[in-house]
Coordinates of C-alpha atoms and ligand atoms in Angstrom, one line a residue:
M161 CA 5.4 21.5 22.5
T162 CA 2.5 19.0 22.3
T163 CA 0.0 19.3 19.5
Q164 CA -3.8 19.0 19.8
A165 CA -5.3 17.0 16.9
Q166 CA -8.4 15.1 15.8
A167 CA -7.9 11.4 15.0
A168 CA -10.1 8.7 13.7
I169 CA -9.9 5.8 16.2
C170 CA -10.3 2.2 15.1
Y171 CA -11.8 -0.1 17.8
G172 CA -12.2 -3.2 15.7
N173 CA -14.7 -4.5 13.1
D174 CA -17.7 -4.3 15.4
R175 CA -17.7 -0.5 15.7
P176 CA -17.4 2.4 13.2
F177 CA -14.3 4.6 13.3
T178 CA -14.9 7.7 15.5
I179 CA -13.1 11.0 15.2
E180 CA -11.9 12.1 18.7
P181 CA -9.5 14.7 20.2
V182 CA -6.0 13.5 20.8
E183 CA -2.6 15.0 21.7
L184 CA 0.6 14.4 19.8
A185 CA 3.9 14.1 21.8
D186 CA 6.9 16.4 21.6
L187 CA 9.0 15.6 18.5
K188 CA 12.2 13.5 18.9
P189 CA 15.2 14.7 17.0
D190 CA 14.5 12.5 13.9
E191 CA 10.8 13.2 13.7
L192 CA 8.6 15.6 11.7
L193 CA 5.2 17.0 12.6
V194 CA 3.0 16.9 9.5
R195 CA -0.3 18.6 9.1
V196 CA -2.2 16.0 7.1
V197 CA -4.0 17.2 4.0
A198 CA -5.1 13.8 2.6
C199 CA -4.8 10.1 3.3
G200 CA -5.6 7.1 1.2
I201 CA -7.4 4.1 2.6
C202 CA -5.6 0.8 1.9
H203 CA -7.0 -2.7 2.4
T204 CA -4.2 -3.2 5.0
D205 CA -6.0 -0.6 7.3
L206 CA -9.0 -2.9 7.1
A207 CA -6.9 -6.0 7.7
V208 CA -5.8 -4.4 11.0
R209 CA -9.3 -3.5 11.9
D210 CA -10.2 -7.2 11.3
A211 CA -7.3 -8.4 13.5
Q212 CA -5.5 -10.1 10.6
L213 CA -2.3 -8.3 11.5
P214 CA -0.6 -8.1 14.9
V215 CA -1.4 -4.4 15.6
P216 CA -2.9 -3.6 19.0
L217 CA -6.4 -2.0 19.1
P218 CA -7.8 0.6 19.6
V219 CA -5.4 2.4 17.2
V220 CA -5.1 5.3 14.8
L221 CA -4.6 3.9 11.4
G222 CA -3.9 5.5 8.0
H223 CA -0.6 4.9 6.2
E224 CA -1.0 6.8 2.9
G225 CA -0.7 10.3 4.3
A226 CA 0.4 13.5 2.6
G227 CA 0.6 16.9 4.1
I228 CA 2.6 19.9 4.9
V229 CA 5.5 19.9 7.4
E230 CA 4.8 22.1 10.5
A231 CA 7.9 21.3 12.5
V232 CA 11.0 19.1 12.5
G233 CA 13.4 17.7 15.1
N234 CA 16.9 18.9 15.0
A235 CA 18.3 15.8 13.2
V236 CA 15.9 16.0 10.3
T237 CA 17.3 16.8 6.9
V238 CA 14.6 15.2 4.6
A239 CA 12.3 18.2 4.7
K240 CA 11.7 21.5 6.4
P241 CA 8.7 23.4 7.7
G242 CA 6.4 24.4 4.8
D243 CA 7.4 21.5 2.6
R244 CA 4.8 19.3 0.9
V245 CA 5.5 15.7 1.8
V246 CA 4.2 12.2 1.2
M247 CA 4.6 9.6 4.0
S248 CA 5.3 5.9 3.5
F249 CA 6.3 2.9 5.8
N250 CA 9.0 3.3 8.4
S251 CA 12.3 1.3 9.0
C252 CA 15.2 1.2 11.3
G253 CA 17.9 2.4 8.9
D254 CA 20.7 0.1 10.2
C255 CA 19.7 -3.6 10.0
P256 CA 21.1 -5.9 7.3
S257 CA 18.0 -5.2 5.0
C258 CA 18.2 -1.5 5.5
A259 CA 21.9 -1.6 4.8
V260 CA 21.2 -2.9 1.3
D261 CA 18.4 -0.4 0.6
A262 CA 15.7 -3.0 1.2
P263 CA 13.8 -1.3 4.0
T264 CA 10.5 -3.0 3.3
Y265 CA 12.2 -6.1 4.8
C266 CA 13.6 -4.2 7.8
Y267 CA 14.4 -6.7 10.6
N268 CA 12.8 -4.2 12.9
F269 CA 9.6 -3.6 10.8
Y270 CA 7.2 -4.5 13.7
P271 CA 8.4 -1.9 16.3
H272 CA 8.8 0.8 13.7
N273 CA 5.4 0.3 12.0
W274 CA 2.9 -1.9 13.9
S275 CA 3.6 -1.9 17.7
G276 CA 1.4 1.1 18.4
R277 CA 4.3 2.9 19.9
R278 CA 7.5 4.4 18.6
A279 CA 10.3 1.9 18.2
D280 CA 11.8 3.1 21.5
G281 CA 8.5 2.1 23.2
T282 CA 7.3 5.6 24.0
P283 CA 3.8 6.7 22.9
S284 CA 3.6 9.3 20.1
M285 CA -0.1 10.0 20.9
M286 CA -2.2 10.4 24.0
R287 CA -6.0 10.5 24.4
G288 CA -7.5 11.8 27.6
G289 CA -4.1 11.6 29.3
E290 CA -3.5 7.9 28.4
P291 CA -1.3 6.5 25.6
M292 CA -3.1 5.8 22.4
N293 CA -1.8 3.2 19.9
A294 CA -0.5 5.1 16.9
N295 CA 2.7 5.4 14.9
F296 CA 1.1 3.0 12.4
F297 CA 3.5 2.7 9.5
G298 CA 5.4 5.5 11.3
Q299 CA 2.6 8.0 10.7
S300 CA -1.1 7.2 11.7
S301 CA -2.5 9.6 9.1
F302 CA -6.2 9.2 9.7
A303 CA -5.7 12.4 11.8
T304 CA -5.3 16.1 11.3
H305 CA -1.7 15.9 12.3
A306 CA 0.9 13.0 12.2
I307 CA 4.3 12.5 13.7
A308 CA 6.5 11.0 10.9
H309 CA 10.1 10.1 10.7
E310 CA 13.2 11.0 8.7
L311 CA 13.1 7.6 7.0
N312 CA 9.4 7.5 5.9
V313 CA 9.0 11.0 4.6
V314 CA 9.5 12.1 0.9
R315 CA 9.6 15.7 0.0
V316 CA 7.4 16.2 -3.1
P317 CA 9.7 17.2 -6.0
D318 CA 9.2 20.7 -7.4
S319 CA 8.2 19.0 -10.8
A320 CA 5.0 17.9 -9.0
A321 CA 4.1 21.3 -7.5
Q322 CA 0.9 21.3 -9.4
V323 CA -0.3 17.8 -8.4
P324 CA -2.6 18.1 -5.4
L325 CA -1.7 16.2 -2.3
E326 CA -5.0 14.3 -2.3
R327 CA -3.7 12.7 -5.5
L328 CA -0.1 12.1 -4.2
A329 CA -1.2 10.6 -0.9
P330 CA -1.9 7.0 -2.1
I331 CA 1.5 6.5 -3.7
G332 CA 3.0 5.8 -0.3
C333 CA 1.6 2.2 -0.1
G334 CA -0.8 0.4 -2.4
L335 CA 0.4 2.1 -5.7
M336 CA 4.1 1.7 -4.7
T337 CA 3.5 -1.9 -3.8
G338 CA 1.9 -2.9 -7.1
A339 CA 4.2 -0.9 -9.3
G340 CA 7.3 -2.0 -7.3
A341 CA 6.3 -5.6 -7.4
V342 CA 6.5 -5.5 -11.2
L343 CA 9.4 -3.1 -11.7
R344 CA 11.6 -3.9 -8.7
S345 CA 10.7 -7.2 -7.0
M346 CA 9.9 -9.4 -10.0
K347 CA 11.8 -7.2 -12.5
V348 CA 9.3 -8.0 -15.2
R349 CA 11.0 -8.3 -18.7
A350 CA 9.6 -6.9 -21.9
G351 CA 7.8 -9.3 -24.1
L352 CA 6.9 -11.9 -21.4
P353 CA 3.3 -12.5 -20.3
I354 CA 2.0 -11.6 -16.9
A355 CA -1.3 -12.2 -15.1
V356 CA -2.5 -10.1 -12.2
F357 CA -5.0 -11.6 -9.9
G358 CA -7.1 -9.0 -8.1
T359 CA -7.5 -5.5 -9.6
G360 CA -7.7 -3.3 -6.6
T361 CA -5.2 -0.5 -6.1
V362 CA -2.2 -2.9 -5.9
G363 CA -3.3 -4.9 -8.9
M364 CA -4.1 -1.9 -11.0
A365 CA -0.7 -0.3 -10.2
A366 CA 0.9 -3.6 -11.2
I367 CA -0.9 -3.5 -14.6
M368 CA 0.2 0.1 -15.3
A369 CA 3.7 -0.9 -14.3
A370 CA 3.6 -4.0 -16.5
K371 CA 2.7 -1.8 -19.4
I372 CA 5.7 0.5 -18.6
A373 CA 7.9 -2.7 -18.5
G374 CA 6.6 -3.8 -21.8
A375 CA 5.1 -7.1 -20.6
D376 CA 2.8 -8.8 -23.2
P377 CA 0.1 -10.0 -22.9
I378 CA -1.0 -8.3 -19.6
I379 CA -3.9 -10.3 -18.2
A380 CA -6.2 -9.0 -15.5
V381 CA -8.3 -11.4 -13.4
D382 CA -11.0 -10.2 -10.9
V383 CA -14.5 -11.1 -9.9
N384 CA -15.7 -7.5 -10.4
D385 CA -16.4 -6.7 -14.1
E386 CA -16.3 -2.9 -13.6
R387 CA -12.8 -3.2 -12.2
L388 CA -11.8 -5.5 -15.2
A389 CA -13.1 -2.8 -17.6
L390 CA -10.9 -0.2 -15.8
A391 CA -8.0 -2.6 -15.8
R392 CA -8.3 -2.7 -19.6
D393 CA -8.3 1.1 -19.8
L394 CA -5.1 1.2 -17.7
G395 CA -3.1 -1.3 -19.8
A396 CA -4.5 -4.9 -19.5
T397 CA -4.6 -6.5 -22.9
H398 CA -7.0 -9.2 -21.7
A399 CA -9.4 -9.5 -18.7
F400 CA -11.1 -12.6 -17.3
N401 CA -13.6 -13.0 -14.6
G402 CA -12.2 -15.3 -11.9
R403 CA -15.7 -17.0 -11.6
D404 CA -15.5 -18.1 -15.3
D405 CA -12.5 -20.5 -15.1
A406 CA -9.9 -17.8 -15.8
P407 CA -7.0 -20.3 -15.6
A408 CA -8.3 -22.3 -18.6
K409 CA -8.7 -19.1 -20.6
I410 CA -5.2 -18.0 -19.7
R411 CA -3.8 -21.5 -20.8
E412 CA -5.5 -21.1 -24.1
L413 CA -4.1 -17.6 -24.6
C414 CA -0.5 -18.5 -23.4
P415 CA 0.0 -22.3 -23.9
G416 CA 3.7 -21.9 -23.1
G417 CA 2.9 -20.5 -19.6
L418 CA 3.4 -17.2 -18.0
G419 CA 6.6 -15.4 -17.1
Y420 CA 4.9 -13.8 -14.1
V421 CA 1.8 -14.2 -12.0
F422 CA 1.1 -11.6 -9.3
D423 CA -1.5 -12.3 -6.7
T424 CA -3.2 -9.5 -4.7
T425 CA -6.2 -11.5 -3.5
G426 CA -4.4 -13.3 -0.6
I427 CA -6.6 -16.3 -1.3
N428 CA -4.5 -19.4 -1.1
T429 CA -6.6 -21.3 -3.7
V430 CA -6.2 -18.4 -6.2
I431 CA -2.4 -18.3 -5.5
E432 CA -2.1 -22.0 -6.2
Q433 CA -4.0 -21.8 -9.4
A434 CA -1.9 -18.8 -10.5
W435 CA 1.3 -20.6 -9.7
D436 CA 0.2 -23.6 -11.9
L437 CA 0.2 -21.2 -14.9
L438 CA 3.9 -20.4 -14.7
A439 CA 6.4 -21.1 -17.5
P440 CA 9.9 -22.3 -16.7
K441 CA 11.8 -19.7 -14.7
G442 CA 8.4 -18.0 -13.9
I443 CA 7.9 -16.0 -10.8
C444 CA 4.8 -16.0 -8.7
G445 CA 4.7 -12.8 -6.6
I446 CA 2.3 -12.6 -3.6
V447 CA 1.3 -9.5 -1.6
G448 CA -2.2 -10.1 -0.3
A449 CA -3.0 -10.1 3.5
S450 CA -4.2 -13.5 4.3
D451 CA -5.6 -15.5 7.2
P452 CA -2.5 -16.1 9.4
A453 CA -3.4 -19.8 9.6
D454 CA -3.4 -20.3 5.8
N455 CA -0.8 -22.4 4.0
L456 CA 0.1 -22.9 0.3
T457 CA 0.7 -26.3 -1.4
F458 CA 2.9 -26.6 -4.4
N459 CA 4.0 -29.7 -6.3
E460 CA 7.6 -30.2 -5.3
A461 CA 8.8 -31.6 -8.6
A462 CA 7.2 -28.9 -10.7
F463 CA 8.6 -26.3 -8.4
M464 CA 12.1 -27.5 -8.8
A465 CA 12.1 -28.7 -12.4
G466 CA 11.1 -25.4 -14.0
G467 CA 13.2 -23.3 -11.7
R468 CA 10.1 -21.5 -10.6
T469 CA 10.0 -18.9 -7.8
V470 CA 7.4 -18.0 -5.3
M471 CA 8.2 -14.5 -4.0
G472 CA 6.7 -12.8 -1.0
I473 CA 6.7 -9.1 -1.6
L474 CA 6.4 -6.2 0.9
G475 CA 6.0 -2.7 -0.3
G476 CA 7.2 -3.6 -3.8
D477 CA 10.8 -3.5 -2.7
S478 CA 10.6 0.3 -2.5
D479 CA 13.4 2.3 -1.1
V480 CA 10.9 5.1 -0.3
G481 CA 12.4 8.4 -1.6
P482 CA 13.9 7.3 -4.9
F483 CA 11.1 5.0 -5.9
L484 CA 8.3 7.4 -5.0
C485 CA 9.9 10.1 -7.0
E486 CA 10.3 7.7 -9.9
L487 CA 6.5 6.9 -9.7
I488 CA 5.7 10.7 -9.5
E489 CA 7.7 11.2 -12.7
H490 CA 5.8 8.3 -14.4
H491 CA 2.6 10.0 -13.3
L492 CA 3.6 13.4 -14.6
A493 CA 4.6 11.8 -18.0
G494 CA 1.1 10.1 -18.2
R495 CA 2.5 6.6 -17.9
F496 CA 1.0 6.0 -14.4
P497 CA -2.5 7.5 -14.7
Y498 CA -3.7 6.3 -11.3
E499 CA -6.0 9.2 -10.8
A500 CA -8.7 7.0 -12.5
L501 CA -8.8 4.9 -9.3
I502 CA -9.4 7.7 -6.8
E503 CA -12.6 9.0 -5.3
T504 CA -12.3 11.6 -2.5
F505 CA -14.3 11.8 0.7
S506 CA -14.2 14.2 3.6
F507 CA -12.6 13.1 6.9
E508 CA -16.0 12.9 8.5
Q509 CA -17.1 10.4 5.8
I510 CA -14.4 7.9 6.8
N511 CA -16.9 5.1 7.4
E512 CA -18.7 5.8 4.1
A513 CA -15.3 5.7 2.3
I514 CA -14.5 2.3 3.9
A515 CA -17.9 1.0 2.8
A516 CA -17.3 2.2 -0.7
S517 CA -14.0 0.3 -0.8
E518 CA -15.4 -2.9 0.7
S519 CA -18.3 -2.9 -1.7
G520 CA -15.8 -2.8 -4.6
R521 CA -17.4 0.5 -5.9
V522 CA -14.3 2.6 -5.3
V523 CA -10.8 1.3 -5.9
K524 CA -8.9 4.0 -4.0
P525 CA -10.9 6.1 -1.5
V526 CA -8.8 9.2 -0.4
L527 CA -9.8 11.2 2.7
V528 CA -9.4 14.9 2.4
I529 CA -8.5 16.0 5.9
G530 CA -7.2 19.5 5.5
T531 CA -6.4 22.2 2.9
E532 CA -3.1 22.8 1.2
Ligands
NAD1432 N1 2.5 -6.8 0.8 C1 2.3 -5.5 0.8 O1 3.3 -4.7 0.9 C2 1.0 -4.9 0.7 C3 0.8 -3.5 0.5 C4 -0.5 -3.0 0.2 C5 -1.5 -3.9 0.3 N2 -1.3 -5.2 0.6 C6 -2.4 -6.1 0.5 O2 -2.6 -6.5 -0.8 C7 -4.0 -6.8 -1.0 C8 -4.6 -6.0 -2.2 O3 -4.7 -4.7 -1.7 P1 -5.8 -3.7 -2.5 O4 -5.8 -2.4 -1.8 O5 -5.5 -3.8 -3.9 O6 -7.1 -4.5 -2.1 P2 -8.5 -4.6 -2.9 O7 -9.4 -5.3 -1.9 O8 -8.9 -3.3 -3.4 O9 -8.2 -5.6 -4.1 C9 -8.4 -7.0 -4.1 C10 -9.1 -7.4 -5.4 O10 -9.2 -8.8 -5.4 C11 -10.4 -9.1 -6.0 N3 -10.8 -10.5 -5.8 C12 -11.4 -11.0 -4.7 N4 -11.5 -12.4 -4.8 C13 -11.0 -12.7 -6.0 C14 -10.8 -13.9 -6.7 N5 -11.3 -15.1 -6.2 N6 -10.2 -13.9 -7.9 C15 -9.8 -12.7 -8.5 N7 -9.9 -11.5 -7.8 C16 -10.5 -11.5 -6.6 C17 -11.4 -8.1 -5.5 O11 -12.6 -8.0 -6.3 C18 -10.6 -6.8 -5.5 O12 -10.7 -6.1 -6.6 C19 -4.7 -6.6 0.3 O13 -4.7 -7.9 1.0 C20 -3.7 -5.7 1.1 O14 -3.8 -5.9 2.5 C21 -0.1 -5.7 0.7
ZN1433 ZN1 16.0 -2.0 9.3
ZN1434 ZN1 -1.2 -0.2 2.5

């Protein structure tokens, strides 16, 4: 049975998002129909709007959705109708990366997340009788309803029954990526220094995770002083404005170099400066969306001699269910207090919410699309 829904359509960066009626397809055996209650806005949605990623437009974006399951296909075991769920990225489940629980590096990431269709090529959404690009990150949650998949849905554990879905929604991408980069990808060791460049959602999550890991000092760098103040509240021991020669200040603080630098800005000159701060065996993790034509330049001898690593990171090496439940437990225990980043907006305010993110005023806008 098809489902009538309202979805925010993205046409590109020259037009606002508009909420329009759409129709969701019948469920396949491994799919779930989720009534969306809330969805975070991530910088990656805006990178797609700005054609920095190879996703066809127009499209229904939104990849930090949370909601309540309305129906499931007959092969679904992850959740049942009525369950509260969080959605994350999708994967194929049987490529060499998926086989070793590294689904963020799924060999078939594009068809499962960015092609605008399901991986088998069929549309999951129609508008006015024509296929609409959707299935973004296996969900497209800027909508009242989403079709999600067995592999990108996490049932909210009973321990988090009191945590509202509007707070749980954003853990499915930005928070997972920043925390996972520290705890899983770079495996930050206690007592070593880390600097985080860019304190949006991803950087703030990395800072909270660095505190959990026991890194010391934890240095935040941004060009927005209000974000730097918040970064200190969340665990940064030092904060420097990137416009005031932050690398020089970091060298003064850590003359032996840094065990880890983590870039969320995606700006190649910032990444190169950060890389230059590494101690021997240091790791430079990079996550930011960048201009597809940009390159990085590193000194070959320094790269080799210190055993340094540059690490591309997707989704913080999350394995979806186990890691999101781990983050929820950190949140419940007060170690991952990311609620400080969130401001909620109604679904109709989607363009205001995006503007608040782009101006730097709000770190994590969350759209409240339905009720629990
Ligand atoms: N690789 C992944 O899996 C993954 C997942 C989620 C997000 N992302 C990407 O990660 C990036 C960060 O996401 P976000 O949601 O935190 O974005 P954001 O825009 O909220 O944060 C970026 C921060 O960088 C700061 N900044 C800009 N220029 C700077 C400079 N020169 N020096 C220091 N700081 C500077 C900004 O003020 C901002 O606070 C985005 O590019 C996003 O697309 C990647
Ligand atoms: Zn795969
Ligand atoms: Zn994202």
